[in-house]
XYZ file of C-alpha atoms in Angstrom:
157
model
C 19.197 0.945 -6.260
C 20.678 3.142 -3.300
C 18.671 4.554 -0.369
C 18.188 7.709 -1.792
C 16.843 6.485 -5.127
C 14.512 3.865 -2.878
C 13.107 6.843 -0.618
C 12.600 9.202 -3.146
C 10.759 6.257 -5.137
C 8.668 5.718 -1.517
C 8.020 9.592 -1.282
C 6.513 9.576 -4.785
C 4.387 6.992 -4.656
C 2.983 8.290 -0.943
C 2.364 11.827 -2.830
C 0.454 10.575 -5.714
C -3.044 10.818 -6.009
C -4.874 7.985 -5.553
C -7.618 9.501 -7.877
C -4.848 8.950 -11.052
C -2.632 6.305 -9.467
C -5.736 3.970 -8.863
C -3.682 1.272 -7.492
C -2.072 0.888 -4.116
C -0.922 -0.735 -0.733
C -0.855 0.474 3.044
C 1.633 -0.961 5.042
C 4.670 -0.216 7.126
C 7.550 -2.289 9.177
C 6.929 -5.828 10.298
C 8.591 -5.243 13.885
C 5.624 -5.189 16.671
C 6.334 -2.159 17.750
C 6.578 -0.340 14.221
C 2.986 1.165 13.872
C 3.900 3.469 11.113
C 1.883 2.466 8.075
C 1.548 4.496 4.804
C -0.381 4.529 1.256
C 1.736 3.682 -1.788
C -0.280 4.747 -4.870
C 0.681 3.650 -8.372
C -0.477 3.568 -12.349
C -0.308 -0.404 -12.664
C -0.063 -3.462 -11.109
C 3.750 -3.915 -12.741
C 4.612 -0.846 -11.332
C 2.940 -1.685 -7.803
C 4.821 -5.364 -8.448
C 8.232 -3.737 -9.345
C 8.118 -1.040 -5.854
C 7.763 -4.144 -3.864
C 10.374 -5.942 -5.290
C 12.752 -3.206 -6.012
C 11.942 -0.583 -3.536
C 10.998 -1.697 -0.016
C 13.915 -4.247 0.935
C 16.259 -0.756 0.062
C 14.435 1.191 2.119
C 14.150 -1.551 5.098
C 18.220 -1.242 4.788
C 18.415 -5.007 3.701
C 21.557 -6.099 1.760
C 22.240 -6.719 -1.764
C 22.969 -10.359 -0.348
C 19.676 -11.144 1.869
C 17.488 -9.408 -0.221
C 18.233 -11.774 -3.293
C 16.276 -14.580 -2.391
C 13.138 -12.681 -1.251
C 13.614 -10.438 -4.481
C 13.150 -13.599 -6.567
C 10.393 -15.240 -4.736
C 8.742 -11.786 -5.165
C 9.490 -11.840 -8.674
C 7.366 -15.272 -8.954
C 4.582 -14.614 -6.767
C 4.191 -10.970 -8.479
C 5.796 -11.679 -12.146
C 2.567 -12.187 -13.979
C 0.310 -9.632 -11.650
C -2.615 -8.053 -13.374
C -5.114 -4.518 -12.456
C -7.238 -7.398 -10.569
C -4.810 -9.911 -9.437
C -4.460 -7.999 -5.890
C -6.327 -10.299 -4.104
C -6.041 -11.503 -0.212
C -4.187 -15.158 -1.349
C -1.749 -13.352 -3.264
C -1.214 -10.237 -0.149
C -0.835 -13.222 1.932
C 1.895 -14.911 0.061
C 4.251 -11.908 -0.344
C 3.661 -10.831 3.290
C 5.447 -14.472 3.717
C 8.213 -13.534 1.865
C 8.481 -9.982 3.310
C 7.752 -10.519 7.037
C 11.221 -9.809 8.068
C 10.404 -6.339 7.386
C 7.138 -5.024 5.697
C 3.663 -5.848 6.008
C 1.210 -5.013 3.908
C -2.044 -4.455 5.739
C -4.429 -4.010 2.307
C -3.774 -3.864 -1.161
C -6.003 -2.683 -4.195
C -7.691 -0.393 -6.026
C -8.781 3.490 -4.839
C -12.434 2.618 -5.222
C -12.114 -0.297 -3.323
C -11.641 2.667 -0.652
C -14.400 4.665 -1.974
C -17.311 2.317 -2.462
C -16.025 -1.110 -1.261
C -17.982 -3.331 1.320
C -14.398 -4.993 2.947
C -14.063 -4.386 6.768
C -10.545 -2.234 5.540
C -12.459 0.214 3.342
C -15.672 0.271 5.504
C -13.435 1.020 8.142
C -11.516 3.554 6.867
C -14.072 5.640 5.833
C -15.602 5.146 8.890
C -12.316 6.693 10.498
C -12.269 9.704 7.867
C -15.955 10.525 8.511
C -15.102 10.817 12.551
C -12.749 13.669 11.718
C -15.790 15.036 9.998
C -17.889 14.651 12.855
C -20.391 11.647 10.961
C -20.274 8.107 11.398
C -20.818 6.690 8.491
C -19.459 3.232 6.002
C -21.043 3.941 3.324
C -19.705 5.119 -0.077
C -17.910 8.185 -0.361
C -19.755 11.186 -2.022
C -17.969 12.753 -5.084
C -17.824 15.948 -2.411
C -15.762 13.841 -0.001
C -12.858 12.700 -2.103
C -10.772 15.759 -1.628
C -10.619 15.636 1.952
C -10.729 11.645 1.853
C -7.216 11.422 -0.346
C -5.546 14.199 2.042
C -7.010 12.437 5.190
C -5.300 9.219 3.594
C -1.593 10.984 3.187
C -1.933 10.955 7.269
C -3.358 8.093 8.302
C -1.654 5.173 9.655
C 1.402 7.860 10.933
């Protein structure tokens, strides 16, 4: 895959909407002082699986001959990755493999976002409800998810 192919790949998956694409990732650059970090949203875990592998070592401007060893220990850490197989063991392991240049801060499902008790989701909508002047963790109201996904193409830039 080139660069353009790999960041027109990124752009899609940050433009889809996590109400359709119910899976997904926020993360960004592993340097210290890279503290960009963006939603990836996607139809399945393979395709979630296959954007890590494929995708981000392109865009991170790693080459064809460094990225082939953390391409295959990707490929067996995420090779038999199911809808509910994103959990924190398995984030941890390929954040391992990829610390040279992505970290991935969470990792799951949109609802998690929505109605999820993690300190991640909790805090996020506790983030989106400042901008709307409450400050609130719980679930999301069916009335909120508009402004929730758009506040979520934003955050973390």
């Amino acid at each position: 895959m080139n660069m353009d192919a790999a960041i027109q790949s990124s752009e899609l998956a940050m433009e889809r909407d996590p109400r359709e694409a119910k899976l997904g990732y926020f993360a960004g650059g592993s340097f210290v002082l890279d503290s960009v970090r963006v939603f990836k949203w996607f139809s399945s875990a393979r395709d979630l699986a296959t954007h890590l592998i494929d995708v981000e070592p392109v865009v991170f401007e790693w080459s064809d001959e460094d990225v082939a060893p953390i391409r295959e220990k990707l490929s067996k850490i995420l090779g038999g990755l199911e809808e509910g197989g994103l959990t924190e063991e398995l984030r941890a392991q390929v954040n391992a493999v990829t610390k040279g240049f992505l970290a991935i801060e969470w990792w799951g499902g949109f609802d998690d976002l929505i109605e999820g008790n993690t300190e991640f989701a909790e805090g996020i909508r506790s983030d989106y409800r400042d901008v709307e002047e409450t400050d609130q963790q719980d679930a999301l109201t069916s009335s909120e998810l508009g402004g929730f996904v758009e506040f979520l193409k934003t955050y973390g830039i």
